[in-house]
Every structure is written in C-alpha cells, then in structure tokens.
Amino acid sequence: MKIGIVSDSHGSTNAIDRMLAHPAAQGVMLWLHAGDITPDAEYLAMMTEGRAEVRYVAGNSDWPEPGARYDDVVEVAGHRIFLTHGHMYGVRFTTKPLCDAAAQSGCDIAVYGHTHVAEISPGRITVLNPGSVARPRDAMQGSFLIVELERGQKPDCHLIRFA
Ligand SMILES: [Mn+2]
C-alpha cells in the first residue's frame, strides 16, 4: 500500500495543493500529517475525500484544543506506525525517546516532524521525518515522503522534494 507522509505545512494550503499535484503523490491511499497545523490536515482530508484516508496529530503550533490528539498508532499492511509531532519527545536533540515510545506501542515505524529536517533511518524501528512541505530548514524546497508498505517487508521510503 502506498502512503504519503507530510508535516509542518504551517498554514500553506498551497504547499498541500502542490504536493497532491506531484506525480509521486498519485495513488496514495493513506496520508499521515505529523502536525503543525491541524487545519492543513483537515484541508488535506477535504481535498482527498473518497480517494484516501487522512490521519493526523497536533503539533506545538496547534491551538491546544481539548481532546486534541498528540500521538496515534496507525496500522497498515501488517505494520504499526507511531505518529507524533515530536516536540514532546525532544526530537531536536535525539530520536531515542521517540523510538522507545514507538517500541512500547508495538510499532515498527516512528513518524515525526517538528524539526523541518527530513530523515529516513532504517533500523529495528524505521524512523521517518518528511521534513517541512512549506518551510524547509534542510533545503530550499519543501519535501514529503512516499512509503510503500507490504506485509512482512521493510518499508520502501522515498523523499520527494519539490523541484
Ligand atoms: Mn512544530
């Protein structure tokens, strides 16, 4: 199953539009938005309604609404994905606490955002950060991730950066 991962759009529905129009994004069945900001994830859900499912968590720039979800576990094709923004796990310094939380939730994949720096780190837990689709700190152009997930196989991850 083809999934897309995006984070830190920070109000840029234009960046979401560009992502959805990208050739690499065609055929995505599930989108994960790792926070900052929730209205963008809702916009993504509206734009992909009937074609893809959207799961999202809140980030540190989101209004702290009661009942806001900060961590989620998403099950896809025999994989378990721990989805969080990352600000509660100190990801600017290390992803160890994030990996520990993912392992405790029985996950084999950990997805975070917050740093605006993309990461694909294979390992016992595959650690993924799509970077920021709107305000990258690791390049001039924004990025997102496309991941192919098959039962019993390691995730096949591709960082997509706007040209
Ligand atoms: Mn953030």
XYZ file of C-alpha atoms and ligand atoms in Angstrom:
164
model
C 0.000 0.000 0.000
C 1.240 3.442 -0.941
C 1.148 6.024 1.821
C 2.164 9.687 1.926
C 3.649 11.475 4.926
C 3.670 15.241 5.345
C 4.392 17.636 8.192
C 4.784 21.259 9.170
C 2.726 22.811 6.406
C 2.137 25.769 8.775
C -0.972 27.065 7.054
C 0.220 26.673 3.477
C -2.662 25.009 1.670
C -0.736 25.972 -1.477
C 2.029 23.560 -0.431
C -0.596 20.849 0.165
C -2.002 21.521 -3.323
C 1.468 21.260 -4.891
C 2.088 18.001 -3.049
C -1.199 16.477 -4.192
C -0.448 17.507 -7.784
C 3.029 15.921 -7.695
C 3.345 12.750 -9.854
C 4.802 10.849 -6.876
C 1.661 11.510 -4.833
C -0.688 9.782 -7.275
C -2.254 6.603 -5.912
C -1.646 7.384 -2.239
C -4.290 5.522 -0.194
C -3.410 6.968 3.202
C -1.908 10.314 4.207
C -0.280 10.964 7.574
C 0.129 14.570 8.732
C 2.572 14.834 11.632
C 1.321 18.165 12.947
C 1.617 21.929 12.533
C -1.059 22.628 11.753
C -4.289 20.674 12.161
C -6.402 22.822 9.765
C -3.961 21.838 6.978
C -4.586 18.153 7.716
C -8.314 18.854 7.569
C -7.780 20.614 4.231
C -5.809 17.583 3.003
C -8.682 15.323 4.058
C -11.160 17.522 2.190
C -9.036 17.536 -0.973
C -8.575 13.745 -0.973
C -12.050 12.764 0.202
C -13.189 9.485 -1.307
C -9.667 8.671 -2.565
C -7.523 8.491 0.559
C -7.772 8.288 4.318
C -6.050 11.015 6.372
C -4.724 10.574 9.906
C -3.110 13.419 11.809
C -1.850 14.607 15.152
C -1.495 18.064 16.668
C 1.817 19.913 16.891
C 3.215 22.621 19.154
C 1.911 25.369 16.869
C -1.624 23.996 17.033
C -4.173 25.625 19.258
C -4.341 23.307 22.303
C -7.924 22.195 21.878
C -9.423 19.865 24.468
C -9.252 16.330 23.129
C -6.507 17.151 20.637
C -4.559 14.033 19.725
C -0.775 14.207 20.049
C 0.137 10.543 19.449
C -1.545 7.987 17.240
C -0.878 4.423 16.149
C -1.815 3.626 12.561
C -1.940 0.004 11.358
C -1.138 -0.553 7.686
C -0.375 -3.809 5.857
C 0.981 -5.599 8.921
C 2.973 -2.566 10.073
C 2.318 -0.348 13.055
C 3.198 3.321 12.686
C 3.714 5.578 15.698
C 2.667 9.077 14.584
C 3.543 12.149 16.619
C 4.765 15.694 16.021
C 7.873 15.115 18.136
C 8.023 18.225 20.349
C 7.093 16.114 23.391
C 9.984 13.698 22.722
C 12.895 16.123 22.404
C 13.477 15.269 18.751
C 15.616 18.332 18.165
C 18.332 16.515 20.143
C 17.721 12.780 19.704
C 15.050 10.393 18.462
C 15.762 7.825 21.227
C 12.722 8.706 23.409
C 10.575 8.659 20.245
C 11.878 5.187 19.345
C 11.286 3.963 22.901
C 7.677 5.198 22.785
C 7.160 3.588 19.382
C 8.586 0.270 20.619
C 6.375 0.412 23.729
C 3.361 0.785 21.455
C 4.475 -2.248 19.460
C 5.318 -0.142 16.407
C 7.998 -0.842 13.800
C 7.835 2.641 12.272
C 8.074 6.038 14.011
C 6.972 9.189 12.188
C 7.676 12.683 13.450
C 8.059 16.252 12.178
C 8.815 19.458 14.068
C 12.488 19.828 13.042
C 11.687 20.703 9.394
C 14.608 18.403 8.532
C 13.865 15.224 6.582
C 15.084 11.863 7.880
C 14.894 8.266 6.681
C 16.626 5.981 9.204
C 16.184 2.232 8.744
C 16.672 0.019 11.795
C 14.729 -2.063 14.296
C 12.385 0.918 14.239
C 12.278 2.763 10.932
C 12.406 6.461 11.832
C 10.856 8.860 9.340
C 10.553 12.619 9.121
C 9.119 14.057 5.893
C 10.724 17.455 6.542
C 8.531 20.514 6.091
C 6.408 20.756 2.971
C 6.263 24.556 3.323
C 9.172 25.829 5.445
C 12.165 23.511 4.972
C 15.313 24.050 7.026
C 17.388 21.419 5.187
C 16.991 22.669 1.594
C 15.478 25.475 -0.451
C 12.434 23.429 -1.444
C 9.863 21.660 0.692
C 9.549 17.890 0.919
C 7.260 14.993 1.775
C 7.612 11.219 1.945
C 6.149 8.416 -0.110
C 6.305 4.978 1.541
C 5.338 1.616 0.079
C 4.241 -0.797 2.779
C 3.888 -4.537 2.218
C 3.265 -7.192 4.837
C 6.496 -8.796 6.088
C 8.728 -6.397 4.159
C 10.784 -3.407 5.206
C 9.193 -0.071 4.270
C 10.311 1.311 0.908
C 10.770 5.035 1.569
C 11.273 7.886 -0.878
C 11.856 11.504 -0.024
C 10.165 13.737 -2.578
C 11.434 17.288 -2.841
C 9.791 19.973 -4.971
C 11.848 20.956 -7.998
Mn 6.479 22.101 15.397
